[in-house]
Amino acid sequence: MRKQPRQVRSRQMVERIVAAGRSVLVEDGYDAFSTNRVAAAAGVSPGSLYQYFPDKTAILEVVVDRYSEETAERVAAAMSDRIGGTGLAVVRDIVDALLTALEADRALLRVVSEELPLARSRARRDTLERRISELAATYLLARPEHSRRPNAPMATWVTVLAIETIAIRWVLDQPAIERDQLIDEIVALVGGYLVS
Amino acid sequence: MRKQPRQVRSRQMVERIVAAGRSVLVEDGYDAFSTNRVAAAAGVSPGSLYQYFPDKTAILEVVVDRYSEETAERVAAAMSDRIGGTGLAVVRDIVDALLTALEADRALLRVVSEELPLARSRARRDTLERRISELAATYLLARPEHSRRPNAPMATWVTVLAIETIAIRWVLDQPAIERDQLIDEIVALVGGYLVS
DNA sequence: ATTGTATGCGAGCAATCACTCGCGTCACAA
DNA sequence: TTGTGACGCGAGTGATTGCTCGCATACAAT
């Protein structure tokens, strides 16, 4: 942020810009995400935009960060709720929550995970993935009796990666698989792997 | 292709362009993949480039298709070799072959799977994934006794997706996991899932 | 040798983009 | 009411891009 918006007017403008960024991204794709376009969509001049954002990517970052944060929050909530639970029922609930969170905004998920070059910038990659990994690690480490895998961090990595990918791809590609069936399969996959 | 190169001279030029495209992609990333840049790297004028390629993406397509084809070929070969085998030894060998194929050109794999917008164009997405899925389906369907999953296509989809993602991410991110350990984990993952 | 075609060149065009700057307007404190 | 800084505007700039076109050269067929 180049400058803090102090008055109500400017804070609303910043909001309009972020909202416009999100909608340009969703409706026209990343290629159309130009500063002029976002400004126009926000009903704002290009110059105004640069009073609060240092450059184009800063706008993108806010949009993406908000989405990641929001999604991660939902999944994390489901995981926290179930942190005391036992067995595969926990996995089931978490996968369910993950799917629900991802289904909330398919269009944005598509852009974020398929078009964005920023999503791959190593550094700030996947708030979502990191937070879920941490929570999963907590769960797995807290209940070693549930895992016959010797190497816990690696098991966590494999599990989280597999679940995350399958969930995202199912939401985006919508293969001919029922939601409940999918959850069964994922539970079977990690169940056979982790639980004795 | 806008025109077929008839003489040796022009065929060599097309080759130089494709090679230059690949090297620009690998060394400078997708953002630097401009027609002028590729032409310069190939020691060719921008005009010449457009005699055989209709537009920028056509060059990209050739580069990516070649890479996908090449990688898929290697994995498919390993799978064909093992089509008669039994049990998890097959899975082990296939995963090994997949890792080897992916390790062959890390730099290009990175660009293809992380930067390219084309890689996500639904239509020509993942020659690799499709071919492996087909082969995997053949294997799984041919040996129903090896699977306690009722829905074979779905099991195939889940398995291939999980293996592919984990392999790619391991090659690209190089987490602190030994190669042999990784293979063990993947075998354990799909073993617990598929095999009784 | 001549002619027709394939090949190759590179200056440059039209469009786009991220971003700036000078100027006018507005809110708020005194 | 007035002064001051926050705010907002939008034409414009410099750079880059994908791509074309007129022209020169190399080759092949006659």
Short mmCIF file of N, CA, C and O in Angstrom, two decimals, chain A residues 110 113-117 120 122 125-126 129 149-151 154-155 157-158 161-162 165-166 169-170 172-173 175 177 181-182 184-185 188-190 192-193, chain B residues 110 113-117 120 122 125-126 129 149-151 154-155 157-158 161-162 165-166 169-170 172-173 175 177 181-182 184-185 188-190 192-193:
data_model
loop_
_atom_site.label_atom_id
_atom_site.label_comp_id
_atom_site.label_asym_id
_atom_site.label_seq_id
_atom_site.Cartn_x
_atom_site.Cartn_y
_atom_site.Cartn_z
N ARG A 110 -10.91 -21.38 -10.12
CA ARG A 110 -10.34 -21.72 -11.43
C ARG A 110 -9.22 -20.75 -11.80
O ARG A 110 -8.13 -21.16 -12.18
N SER A 113 -6.15 -21.10 -9.39
CA SER A 113 -5.31 -22.30 -9.46
C SER A 113 -4.90 -22.67 -10.87
O SER A 113 -4.05 -23.54 -11.05
N GLU A 114 -5.44 -21.99 -11.86
CA GLU A 114 -5.08 -22.37 -13.22
C GLU A 114 -4.47 -21.26 -14.06
O GLU A 114 -3.76 -21.52 -15.02
N GLU A 115 -4.74 -20.02 -13.73
CA GLU A 115 -4.25 -18.95 -14.58
C GLU A 115 -3.19 -18.09 -13.92
O GLU A 115 -2.30 -17.57 -14.59
N LEU A 116 -3.31 -17.95 -12.62
CA LEU A 116 -2.46 -16.99 -11.93
C LEU A 116 -0.99 -17.38 -11.91
O LEU A 116 -0.64 -18.45 -11.44
N PRO A 117 -0.13 -16.51 -12.40
CA PRO A 117 1.30 -16.77 -12.28
C PRO A 117 1.75 -16.50 -10.84
O PRO A 117 2.71 -17.07 -10.38
N ARG A 120 2.03 -19.20 -8.19
CA ARG A 120 3.18 -20.09 -8.25
C ARG A 120 4.46 -19.40 -7.82
O ARG A 120 5.54 -19.84 -8.12
N ARG A 122 6.12 -19.29 -5.32
CA ARG A 122 6.84 -19.89 -4.21
C ARG A 122 6.63 -19.19 -2.87
O ARG A 122 6.23 -19.80 -1.90
N ARG A 125 2.99 -18.61 -1.73
CA ARG A 125 2.15 -19.65 -2.28
C ARG A 125 1.31 -20.34 -1.22
O ARG A 125 1.79 -20.78 -0.19
N ASP A 126 0.05 -20.35 -1.50
CA ASP A 126 -0.90 -21.16 -0.77
C ASP A 126 -0.94 -21.04 0.74
O ASP A 126 -0.49 -21.92 1.47
N GLU A 129 -2.76 -24.10 1.66
CA GLU A 129 -2.04 -25.36 1.80
C GLU A 129 -1.21 -25.39 3.08
O GLU A 129 -1.18 -26.38 3.79
N ARG A 149 2.51 -45.15 9.55
CA ARG A 149 3.61 -44.59 8.75
C ARG A 149 4.70 -44.12 9.69
O ARG A 149 4.42 -43.40 10.64
N PRO A 150 5.93 -44.47 9.43
CA PRO A 150 7.00 -44.08 10.34
C PRO A 150 7.32 -42.58 10.25
O PRO A 150 7.55 -41.94 11.26
N ASN A 151 7.29 -42.06 9.04
CA ASN A 151 7.71 -40.68 8.85
C ASN A 151 6.51 -39.74 8.81
O ASN A 151 5.89 -39.54 7.76
N MET A 154 6.35 -36.59 6.33
CA MET A 154 6.17 -37.02 4.94
C MET A 154 4.76 -37.53 4.71
O MET A 154 4.13 -37.20 3.70
N ALA A 155 4.24 -38.28 5.67
CA ALA A 155 2.88 -38.77 5.54
C ALA A 155 1.90 -37.60 5.46
O ALA A 155 0.95 -37.61 4.68
N TRP A 157 2.57 -34.58 4.39
CA TRP A 157 2.75 -33.92 3.08
C TRP A 157 2.00 -34.68 2.00
O TRP A 157 1.23 -34.10 1.23
N VAL A 158 2.20 -35.97 1.97
CA VAL A 158 1.55 -36.79 0.94
C VAL A 158 0.04 -36.70 1.06
O VAL A 158 -0.68 -36.49 0.07
N LEU A 161 -1.41 -33.13 0.24
CA LEU A 161 -1.28 -32.86 -1.19
C LEU A 161 -2.29 -33.64 -2.00
O LEU A 161 -2.95 -33.11 -2.91
N ALA A 162 -2.43 -34.91 -1.67
CA ALA A 162 -3.36 -35.76 -2.41
C ALA A 162 -4.80 -35.28 -2.24
O ALA A 162 -5.53 -35.09 -3.23
N THR A 165 -5.40 -31.81 -3.99
CA THR A 165 -5.45 -31.87 -5.44
C THR A 165 -6.73 -32.52 -5.95
O THR A 165 -7.39 -32.01 -6.86
N ILE A 166 -7.06 -33.65 -5.34
CA ILE A 166 -8.26 -34.36 -5.78
C ILE A 166 -9.50 -33.50 -5.58
O ILE A 166 -10.35 -33.40 -6.46
N ARG A 169 -9.47 -30.58 -8.19
CA ARG A 169 -9.77 -31.04 -9.54
C ARG A 169 -11.20 -31.51 -9.70
O ARG A 169 -11.80 -31.34 -10.75
N TRP A 170 -11.72 -32.11 -8.65
CA TRP A 170 -13.11 -32.54 -8.75
C TRP A 170 -14.02 -31.33 -8.88
O TRP A 170 -14.93 -31.31 -9.70
N LEU A 172 -13.27 -28.39 -10.00
CA LEU A 172 -13.08 -27.66 -11.25
C LEU A 172 -13.50 -28.45 -12.49
O LEU A 172 -14.09 -27.89 -13.41
N ASP A 173 -13.16 -29.72 -12.48
CA ASP A 173 -13.42 -30.50 -13.70
C ASP A 173 -14.78 -31.19 -13.69
O ASP A 173 -15.23 -31.65 -14.73
N PRO A 175 -15.96 -34.18 -12.85
CA PRO A 175 -16.09 -35.46 -13.52
C PRO A 175 -17.38 -36.14 -13.07
O PRO A 175 -18.01 -35.70 -12.11
N ILE A 177 -18.73 -38.05 -11.11
CA ILE A 177 -18.60 -38.72 -9.82
C ILE A 177 -19.47 -37.97 -8.82
O ILE A 177 -19.38 -36.75 -8.71
N GLN A 181 -19.74 -40.12 -3.19
CA GLN A 181 -18.82 -41.17 -3.64
C GLN A 181 -17.39 -40.68 -3.55
O GLN A 181 -16.48 -41.39 -3.10
N LEU A 182 -17.19 -39.47 -4.00
CA LEU A 182 -15.84 -38.91 -3.97
C LEU A 182 -15.30 -38.90 -2.54
O LEU A 182 -14.15 -39.29 -2.30
N ASP A 184 -16.17 -40.75 -0.11
CA ASP A 184 -15.87 -42.15 0.26
C ASP A 184 -14.50 -42.56 -0.26
O ASP A 184 -13.71 -43.17 0.46
N GLU A 185 -14.24 -42.21 -1.50
CA GLU A 185 -12.98 -42.62 -2.10
C GLU A 185 -11.80 -41.98 -1.40
O GLU A 185 -10.78 -42.63 -1.14
N ALA A 188 -11.24 -43.58 1.82
CA ALA A 188 -10.63 -44.90 1.62
C ALA A 188 -9.14 -44.75 1.32
O ALA A 188 -8.31 -45.51 1.81
N LEU A 189 -8.84 -43.75 0.49
CA LEU A 189 -7.44 -43.54 0.10
C LEU A 189 -6.56 -43.24 1.31
O LEU A 189 -5.55 -43.92 1.55
N VAL A 190 -6.92 -42.22 2.06
CA VAL A 190 -6.06 -41.87 3.19
C VAL A 190 -6.25 -42.84 4.35
O VAL A 190 -5.35 -43.04 5.15
N GLY A 192 -6.65 -46.16 4.10
CA GLY A 192 -5.77 -47.30 3.85
C GLY A 192 -4.31 -46.95 4.07
O GLY A 192 -3.47 -47.81 4.35
N TYR A 193 -4.04 -45.68 3.94
CA TYR A 193 -2.65 -45.23 4.04
C TYR A 193 -2.24 -44.97 5.48
O TYR A 193 -1.19 -45.42 5.95
N ARG B 110 8.92 -27.24 -14.72
CA ARG B 110 8.48 -26.12 -13.88
C ARG B 110 7.68 -25.11 -14.70
O ARG B 110 6.59 -24.69 -14.31
N SER B 113 4.29 -26.64 -15.91
CA SER B 113 3.23 -26.90 -14.94
C SER B 113 2.95 -25.74 -14.00
O SER B 113 1.99 -25.77 -13.26
N GLU B 114 3.77 -24.71 -14.06
CA GLU B 114 3.54 -23.61 -13.13
C GLU B 114 3.33 -22.25 -13.79
O GLU B 114 2.75 -21.36 -13.20
N GLU B 115 3.85 -22.07 -14.99
CA GLU B 115 3.74 -20.74 -15.60
C GLU B 115 2.81 -20.69 -16.79
O GLU B 115 2.17 -19.68 -17.05
N LEU B 116 2.77 -21.79 -17.52
CA LEU B 116 2.05 -21.78 -18.78
C LEU B 116 0.54 -21.65 -18.62
O LEU B 116 -0.08 -22.44 -17.95
N PRO B 117 -0.04 -20.63 -19.27
CA PRO B 117 -1.49 -20.54 -19.27
C PRO B 117 -2.08 -21.58 -20.22
O PRO B 117 -3.19 -22.03 -20.07
N ARG B 120 -3.27 -25.09 -19.15
CA ARG B 120 -4.56 -25.21 -18.47
C ARG B 120 -5.72 -24.99 -19.41
O ARG B 120 -6.82 -24.70 -18.99
N ARG B 122 -7.72 -26.73 -20.89
CA ARG B 122 -8.71 -27.79 -20.97
C ARG B 122 -8.55 -28.71 -22.18
O ARG B 122 -8.44 -29.91 -22.04
N ARG B 125 -5.02 -30.23 -22.72
CA ARG B 125 -4.40 -30.41 -21.43
C ARG B 125 -3.90 -31.83 -21.22
O ARG B 125 -4.61 -32.80 -21.36
N ASP B 126 -2.65 -31.88 -20.91
CA ASP B 126 -2.02 -33.09 -20.44
C ASP B 126 -2.19 -34.35 -21.25
O ASP B 126 -2.92 -35.26 -20.87
N GLU B 129 -1.29 -36.90 -18.81
CA GLU B 129 -2.28 -37.41 -17.87
C GLU B 129 -3.27 -38.34 -18.55
O GLU B 129 -3.60 -39.39 -18.03
N ARG B 149 -12.05 -51.69 -4.82
CA ARG B 149 -12.88 -50.52 -5.09
C ARG B 149 -13.97 -50.92 -6.09
O ARG B 149 -13.65 -51.52 -7.12
N PRO B 150 -15.18 -50.58 -5.81
CA PRO B 150 -16.25 -50.98 -6.73
C PRO B 150 -16.24 -50.20 -8.04
O PRO B 150 -16.46 -50.75 -9.10
N ASN B 151 -15.93 -48.91 -7.95
CA ASN B 151 -16.02 -48.05 -9.13
C ASN B 151 -14.64 -47.87 -9.76
O ASN B 151 -13.86 -47.00 -9.37
N MET B 154 -13.45 -44.35 -11.35
CA MET B 154 -13.18 -43.36 -10.31
C MET B 154 -11.89 -43.69 -9.56
O MET B 154 -11.08 -42.79 -9.28
N ALA B 155 -11.71 -44.97 -9.27
CA ALA B 155 -10.48 -45.37 -8.59
C ALA B 155 -9.26 -45.01 -9.45
O ALA B 155 -8.24 -44.54 -8.94
N TRP B 157 -9.08 -42.62 -11.68
CA TRP B 157 -8.94 -41.16 -11.68
C TRP B 157 -8.25 -40.69 -10.41
O TRP B 157 -7.27 -39.93 -10.46
N VAL B 158 -8.72 -41.18 -9.30
CA VAL B 158 -8.13 -40.78 -8.02
C VAL B 158 -6.67 -41.19 -7.94
O VAL B 158 -5.80 -40.39 -7.57
N LEU B 161 -4.36 -39.24 -10.49
CA LEU B 161 -4.23 -37.84 -10.09
C LEU B 161 -3.30 -37.69 -8.88
O LEU B 161 -2.42 -36.83 -8.85
N ALA B 162 -3.50 -38.56 -7.91
CA ALA B 162 -2.69 -38.48 -6.70
C ALA B 162 -1.22 -38.74 -7.01
O ALA B 162 -0.33 -37.98 -6.62
N THR B 165 0.37 -35.85 -9.16
CA THR B 165 0.61 -34.62 -8.42
C THR B 165 1.77 -34.76 -7.45
O THR B 165 2.65 -33.89 -7.39
N ILE B 166 1.76 -35.84 -6.71
CA ILE B 166 2.82 -36.02 -5.72
C ILE B 166 4.18 -36.11 -6.40
O ILE B 166 5.16 -35.49 -5.96
N ARG B 169 5.18 -32.56 -7.75
CA ARG B 169 5.54 -31.65 -6.68
C ARG B 169 6.84 -32.05 -6.01
O ARG B 169 7.61 -31.19 -5.58
N TRP B 170 7.07 -33.33 -5.88
CA TRP B 170 8.33 -33.74 -5.27
C TRP B 170 9.50 -33.33 -6.15
O TRP B 170 10.51 -32.80 -5.68
N LEU B 172 9.59 -30.89 -8.33
CA LEU B 172 9.74 -29.44 -8.40
C LEU B 172 10.14 -28.81 -7.08
O LEU B 172 10.97 -27.91 -7.04
N ASP B 173 9.55 -29.28 -6.01
CA ASP B 173 9.79 -28.62 -4.72
C ASP B 173 10.94 -29.23 -3.95
O ASP B 173 11.43 -28.62 -3.00
N PRO B 175 11.30 -31.50 -1.58
CA PRO B 175 11.23 -31.49 -0.12
C PRO B 175 12.26 -32.49 0.44
O PRO B 175 12.82 -33.29 -0.31
N ILE B 177 12.85 -35.30 1.36
CA ILE B 177 12.40 -36.69 1.35
C ILE B 177 13.24 -37.45 0.34
O ILE B 177 13.41 -37.00 -0.79
N GLN B 181 12.25 -43.34 -0.34
CA GLN B 181 11.19 -43.19 0.66
C GLN B 181 9.90 -42.73 0.01
O GLN B 181 8.81 -43.24 0.31
N LEU B 182 10.05 -41.77 -0.89
CA LEU B 182 8.86 -41.25 -1.57
C LEU B 182 8.14 -42.37 -2.30
O LEU B 182 6.91 -42.51 -2.21
N ASP B 184 8.23 -45.51 -1.69
CA ASP B 184 7.59 -46.35 -0.69
C ASP B 184 6.24 -45.77 -0.27
O ASP B 184 5.25 -46.49 -0.15
N GLU B 185 6.24 -44.48 -0.03
CA GLU B 185 5.02 -43.84 0.45
C GLU B 185 3.92 -43.91 -0.60
O GLU B 185 2.76 -44.19 -0.29
N ALA B 188 2.60 -47.30 -0.75
CA ALA B 188 1.74 -47.55 0.42
C ALA B 188 0.38 -46.88 0.24
O ALA B 188 -0.66 -47.46 0.55
N LEU B 189 0.42 -45.67 -0.31
CA LEU B 189 -0.83 -44.92 -0.50
C LEU B 189 -1.78 -45.65 -1.43
O LEU B 189 -2.93 -45.94 -1.07
N VAL B 190 -1.31 -45.96 -2.63
CA VAL B 190 -2.22 -46.60 -3.58
C VAL B 190 -2.42 -48.07 -3.23
O VAL B 190 -3.45 -48.66 -3.56
N GLY B 192 -2.72 -49.39 -0.13
CA GLY B 192 -3.78 -49.46 0.86
C GLY B 192 -5.14 -49.16 0.25
O GLY B 192 -6.18 -49.60 0.77
N TYR B 193 -5.13 -48.45 -0.83
CA TYR B 193 -6.38 -48.03 -1.46
C TYR B 193 -6.91 -49.10 -2.41
O TYR B 193 -8.08 -49.46 -2.39
#
